[in-house]
Short mmCIF file of C-alpha atoms in Angstrom, two decimals:
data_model
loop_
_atom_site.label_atom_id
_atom_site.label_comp_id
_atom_site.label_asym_id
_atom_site.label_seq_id
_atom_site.Cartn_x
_atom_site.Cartn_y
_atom_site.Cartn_z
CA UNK A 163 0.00 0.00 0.00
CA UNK A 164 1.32 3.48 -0.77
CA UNK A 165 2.72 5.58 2.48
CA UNK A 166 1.07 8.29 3.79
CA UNK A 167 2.14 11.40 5.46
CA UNK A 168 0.56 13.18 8.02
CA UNK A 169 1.71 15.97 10.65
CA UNK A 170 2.22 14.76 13.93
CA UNK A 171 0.00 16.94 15.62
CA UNK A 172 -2.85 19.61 15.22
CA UNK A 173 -4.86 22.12 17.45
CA UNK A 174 -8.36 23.62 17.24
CA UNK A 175 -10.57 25.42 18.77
CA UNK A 176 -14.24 24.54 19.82
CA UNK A 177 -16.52 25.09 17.62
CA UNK A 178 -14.64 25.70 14.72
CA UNK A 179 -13.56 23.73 11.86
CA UNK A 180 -10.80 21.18 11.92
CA UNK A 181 -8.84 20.48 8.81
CA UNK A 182 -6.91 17.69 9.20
CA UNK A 183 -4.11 17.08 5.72
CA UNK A 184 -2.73 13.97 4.22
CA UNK A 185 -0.34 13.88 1.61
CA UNK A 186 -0.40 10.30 -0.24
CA UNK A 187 1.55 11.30 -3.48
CA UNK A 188 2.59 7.62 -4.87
CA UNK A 189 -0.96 6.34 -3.99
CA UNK A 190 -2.42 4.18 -7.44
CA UNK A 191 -5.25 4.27 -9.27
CA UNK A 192 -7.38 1.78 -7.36
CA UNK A 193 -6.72 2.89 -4.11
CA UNK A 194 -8.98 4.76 -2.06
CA UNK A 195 -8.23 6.75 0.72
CA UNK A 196 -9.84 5.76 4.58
CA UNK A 197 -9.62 7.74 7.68
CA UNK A 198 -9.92 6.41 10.86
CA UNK A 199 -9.67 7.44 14.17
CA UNK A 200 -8.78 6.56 17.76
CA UNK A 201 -9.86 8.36 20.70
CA UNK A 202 -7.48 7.30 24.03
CA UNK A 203 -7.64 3.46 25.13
CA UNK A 204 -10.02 2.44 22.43
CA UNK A 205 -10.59 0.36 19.07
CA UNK A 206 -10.26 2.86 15.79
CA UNK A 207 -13.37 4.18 14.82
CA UNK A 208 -14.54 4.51 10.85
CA UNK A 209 -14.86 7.96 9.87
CA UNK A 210 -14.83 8.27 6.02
CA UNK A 211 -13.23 7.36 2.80
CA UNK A 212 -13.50 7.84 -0.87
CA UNK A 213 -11.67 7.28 -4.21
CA UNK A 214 -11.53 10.51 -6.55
CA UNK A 215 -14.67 12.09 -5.81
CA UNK A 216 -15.10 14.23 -2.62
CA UNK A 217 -17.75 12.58 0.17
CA UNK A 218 -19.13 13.89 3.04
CA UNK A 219 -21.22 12.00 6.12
CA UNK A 220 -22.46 12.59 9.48
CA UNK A 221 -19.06 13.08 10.85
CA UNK A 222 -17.11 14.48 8.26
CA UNK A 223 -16.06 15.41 4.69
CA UNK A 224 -13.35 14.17 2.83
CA UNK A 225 -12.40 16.37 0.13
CA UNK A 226 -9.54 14.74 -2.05
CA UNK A 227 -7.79 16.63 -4.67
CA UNK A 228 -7.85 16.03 -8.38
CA UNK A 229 -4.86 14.84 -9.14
CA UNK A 230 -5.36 12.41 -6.15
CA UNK A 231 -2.16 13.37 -4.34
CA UNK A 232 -3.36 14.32 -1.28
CA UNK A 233 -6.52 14.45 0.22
CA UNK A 234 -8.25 16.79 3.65
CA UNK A 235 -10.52 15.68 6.40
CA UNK A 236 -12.78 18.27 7.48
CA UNK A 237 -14.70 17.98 11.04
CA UNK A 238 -16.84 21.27 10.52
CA UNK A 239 -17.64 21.68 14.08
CA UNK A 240 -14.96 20.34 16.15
CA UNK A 241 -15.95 19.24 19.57
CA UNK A 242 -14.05 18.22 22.73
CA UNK A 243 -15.02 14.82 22.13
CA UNK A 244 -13.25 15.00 18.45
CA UNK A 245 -9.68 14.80 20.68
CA UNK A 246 -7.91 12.13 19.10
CA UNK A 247 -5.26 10.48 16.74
CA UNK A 248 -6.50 10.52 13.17
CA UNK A 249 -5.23 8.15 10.52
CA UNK A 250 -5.06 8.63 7.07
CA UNK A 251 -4.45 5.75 5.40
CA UNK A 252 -4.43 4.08 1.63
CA UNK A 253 -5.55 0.41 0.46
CA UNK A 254 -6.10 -1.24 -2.55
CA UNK A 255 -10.39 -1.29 -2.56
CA UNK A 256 -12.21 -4.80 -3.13
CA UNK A 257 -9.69 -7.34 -1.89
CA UNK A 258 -11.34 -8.93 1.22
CA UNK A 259 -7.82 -9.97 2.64
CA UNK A 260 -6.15 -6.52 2.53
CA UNK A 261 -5.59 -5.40 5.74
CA UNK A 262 -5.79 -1.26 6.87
CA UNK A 263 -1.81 -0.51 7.58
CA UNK A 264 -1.66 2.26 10.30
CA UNK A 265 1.07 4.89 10.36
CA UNK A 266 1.76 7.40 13.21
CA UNK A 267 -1.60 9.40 12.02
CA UNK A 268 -2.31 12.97 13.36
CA UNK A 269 -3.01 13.83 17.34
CA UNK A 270 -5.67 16.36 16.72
CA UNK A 271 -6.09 18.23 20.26
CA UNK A 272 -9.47 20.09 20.55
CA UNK A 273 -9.85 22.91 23.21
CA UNK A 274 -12.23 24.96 24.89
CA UNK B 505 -24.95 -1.01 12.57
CA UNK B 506 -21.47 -2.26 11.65
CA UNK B 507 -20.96 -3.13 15.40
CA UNK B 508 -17.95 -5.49 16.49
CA UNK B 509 -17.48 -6.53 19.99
CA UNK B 510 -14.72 -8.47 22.05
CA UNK B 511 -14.26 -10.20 24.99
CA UNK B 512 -13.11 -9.91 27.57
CA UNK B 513 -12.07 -6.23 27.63
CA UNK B 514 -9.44 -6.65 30.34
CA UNK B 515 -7.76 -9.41 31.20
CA UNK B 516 -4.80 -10.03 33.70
CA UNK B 517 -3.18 -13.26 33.91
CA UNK B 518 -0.25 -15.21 35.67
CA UNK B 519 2.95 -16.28 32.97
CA UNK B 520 2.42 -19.19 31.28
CA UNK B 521 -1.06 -19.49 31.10
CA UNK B 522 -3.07 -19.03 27.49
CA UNK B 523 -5.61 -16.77 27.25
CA UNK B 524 -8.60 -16.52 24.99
CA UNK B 525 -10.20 -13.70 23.45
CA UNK B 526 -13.05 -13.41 21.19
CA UNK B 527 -14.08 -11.05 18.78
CA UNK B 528 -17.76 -11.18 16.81
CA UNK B 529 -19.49 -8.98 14.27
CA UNK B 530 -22.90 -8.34 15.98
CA UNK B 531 -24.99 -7.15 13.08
CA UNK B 532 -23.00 -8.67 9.91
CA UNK B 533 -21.48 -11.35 8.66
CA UNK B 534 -18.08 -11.22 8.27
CA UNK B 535 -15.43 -13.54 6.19
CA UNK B 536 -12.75 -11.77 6.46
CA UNK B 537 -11.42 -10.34 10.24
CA UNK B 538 -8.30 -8.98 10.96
CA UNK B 539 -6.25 -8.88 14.53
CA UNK B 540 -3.97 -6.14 15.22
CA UNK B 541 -1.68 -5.39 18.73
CA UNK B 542 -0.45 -1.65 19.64
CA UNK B 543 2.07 -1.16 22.74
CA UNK B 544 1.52 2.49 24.68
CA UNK B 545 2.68 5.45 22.34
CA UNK B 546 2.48 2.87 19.34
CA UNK B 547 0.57 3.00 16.06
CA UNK B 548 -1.91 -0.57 15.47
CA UNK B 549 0.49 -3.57 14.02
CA UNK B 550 -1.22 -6.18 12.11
CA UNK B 551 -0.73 -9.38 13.50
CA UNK B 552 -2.46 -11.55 11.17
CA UNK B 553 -5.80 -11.91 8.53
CA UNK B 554 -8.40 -14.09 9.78
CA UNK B 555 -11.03 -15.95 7.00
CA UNK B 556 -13.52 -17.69 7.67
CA UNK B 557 -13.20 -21.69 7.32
CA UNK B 558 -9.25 -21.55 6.43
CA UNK B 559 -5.89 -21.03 8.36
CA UNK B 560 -5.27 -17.87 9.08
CA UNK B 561 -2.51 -15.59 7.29
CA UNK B 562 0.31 -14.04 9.55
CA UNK B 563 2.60 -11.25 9.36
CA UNK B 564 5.91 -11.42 9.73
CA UNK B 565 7.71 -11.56 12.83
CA UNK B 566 4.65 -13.21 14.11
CA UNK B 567 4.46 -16.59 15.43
CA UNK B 568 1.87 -18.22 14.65
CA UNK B 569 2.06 -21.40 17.18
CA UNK B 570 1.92 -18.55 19.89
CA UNK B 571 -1.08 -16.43 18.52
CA UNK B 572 -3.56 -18.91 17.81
CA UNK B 573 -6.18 -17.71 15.59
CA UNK B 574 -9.81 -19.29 14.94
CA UNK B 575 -12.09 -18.36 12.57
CA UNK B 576 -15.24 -20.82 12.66
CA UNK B 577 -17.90 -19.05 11.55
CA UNK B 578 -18.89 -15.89 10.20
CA UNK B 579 -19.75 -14.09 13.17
CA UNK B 580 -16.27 -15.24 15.74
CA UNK B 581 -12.85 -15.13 15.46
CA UNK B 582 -10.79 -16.38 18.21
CA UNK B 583 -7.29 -15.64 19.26
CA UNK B 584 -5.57 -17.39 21.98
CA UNK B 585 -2.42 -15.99 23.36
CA UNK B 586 -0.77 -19.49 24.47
CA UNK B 587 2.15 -19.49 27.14
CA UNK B 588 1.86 -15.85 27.37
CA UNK B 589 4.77 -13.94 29.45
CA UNK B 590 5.19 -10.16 30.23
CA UNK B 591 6.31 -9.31 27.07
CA UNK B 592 2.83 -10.37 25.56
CA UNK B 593 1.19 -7.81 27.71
CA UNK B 594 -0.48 -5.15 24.87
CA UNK B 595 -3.48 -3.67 23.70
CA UNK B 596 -4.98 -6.42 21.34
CA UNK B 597 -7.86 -5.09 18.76
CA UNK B 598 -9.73 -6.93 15.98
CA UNK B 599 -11.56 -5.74 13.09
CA UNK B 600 -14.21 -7.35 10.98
CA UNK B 601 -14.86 -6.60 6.90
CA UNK B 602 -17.94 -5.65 6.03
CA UNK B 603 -18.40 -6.89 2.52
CA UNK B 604 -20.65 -4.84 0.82
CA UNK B 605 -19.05 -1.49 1.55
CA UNK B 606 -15.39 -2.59 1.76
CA UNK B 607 -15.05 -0.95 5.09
CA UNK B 608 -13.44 -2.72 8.34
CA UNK B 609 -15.11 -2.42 12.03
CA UNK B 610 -13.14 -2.27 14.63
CA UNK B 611 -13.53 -3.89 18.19
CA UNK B 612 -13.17 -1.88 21.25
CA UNK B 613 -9.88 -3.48 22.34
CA UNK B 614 -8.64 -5.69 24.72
CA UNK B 615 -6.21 -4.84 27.15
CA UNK B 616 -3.62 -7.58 28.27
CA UNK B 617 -1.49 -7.69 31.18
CA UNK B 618 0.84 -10.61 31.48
CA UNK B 619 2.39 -10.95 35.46
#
């Protein structure tokens, strides 16, 4: 699976949006993007992912650029509960037996 | 929905023994689950693919005669921790495929201390 590269660690304020960037530049054409994350002492939780178009659920949006390169996950109205690592992370889509590979993923730290 | 539990969520046991923990889709069917182990500060490591009715596929570095993985049905996958020491003593997590979305479902962790 192609790398990904995230920044170690992000701040936002209450209330406002968080923006959280992934760069995935050698990622192929049938990959899709998934982002995950894990709040403290607990299994990773499903957020989003996509493939070329831009999505958008309850939780989030995922807005991935055209050239497919990178990609941003948007939490529009970040909460205190939204304190966690985030992973961004690429996998070849419809193979049943191909596990998610974690990196080091993003601490985002939400304050009051 | 998508909902994957395991048990137990804490376990603490004396070196040597084996320990058991489960891990079941609740509200799916699932052929495909995965096990994973993090230490403290660490990112998830992939242990090994589970499937459903076959051996299961390990990752290197992993021993597979000391991570026992079982994966009768489509709902429970099993992994047994057998003659486990200090060292063994992690955060074990599990995920389950959900086939018609692609998507894996993660369990809320087990946490094993090894005295």
């Amino acid at each position: 699976d192609a790398k990904t590269t995230q920044p170690p660690s992000m701040d936002c304020a209450e209330g406002r949006a968080a923006n959280l960037p992934c760069n995935h530049s050698t990622i192929s054409g049938n990959e899709y993007v998934y982002w995950y994350r894990q709040i403290h002492s607990q299994g990773p939780q499903y957020i989003i992912h996509g493939l070329k178009n831009n999505e958008t659920n309850e939780m989030a949006s995922l807005i991935i650029t055209e050239d497919r390169k990178s990609s941003t996950l948007i939490l529009p109205h970040a909460t205190l509960r939204d304190t966690a690592v985030y992973y961004c992370i690429v996998r070849v889509g419809g193979q049943a037996g191909t596990a998610l590979i974690f990196g080091k993923g993003t601490t985002l730290s939400v304050s009051s | 929905g998508a909902v994957v539990s395991q048990h137990p969520s804490r376990v603490i046991c004396k070196s040597g023994t084996s320990v058991k923990i489960e891990c079941r889709s609740l509200d799916f069917q699932a052929t495909t689950m995965f096990w994973y182990r993090q230490f403290p500060k660490q990112s998830l490591m992939l242990m090994a693919t589970s499937n459903e009715g076959s051996k299961a596929t390990y990752e290197q570095g992993v021993e597979k005669d000391k991570f026992l993985i079982n994966h009768a049905s489509l709902t429970l996958s099993t992994l047994t921790v057998t003659s486990a020491h200090p060292e063994d003593s992690s955060f074990y997590i599990c995920s389950a495929r959900l086939d018609s979305t692609d998507t894996q479902y993660f369990g809320p962790g087990t946490r094993l201390t090894v005295l």
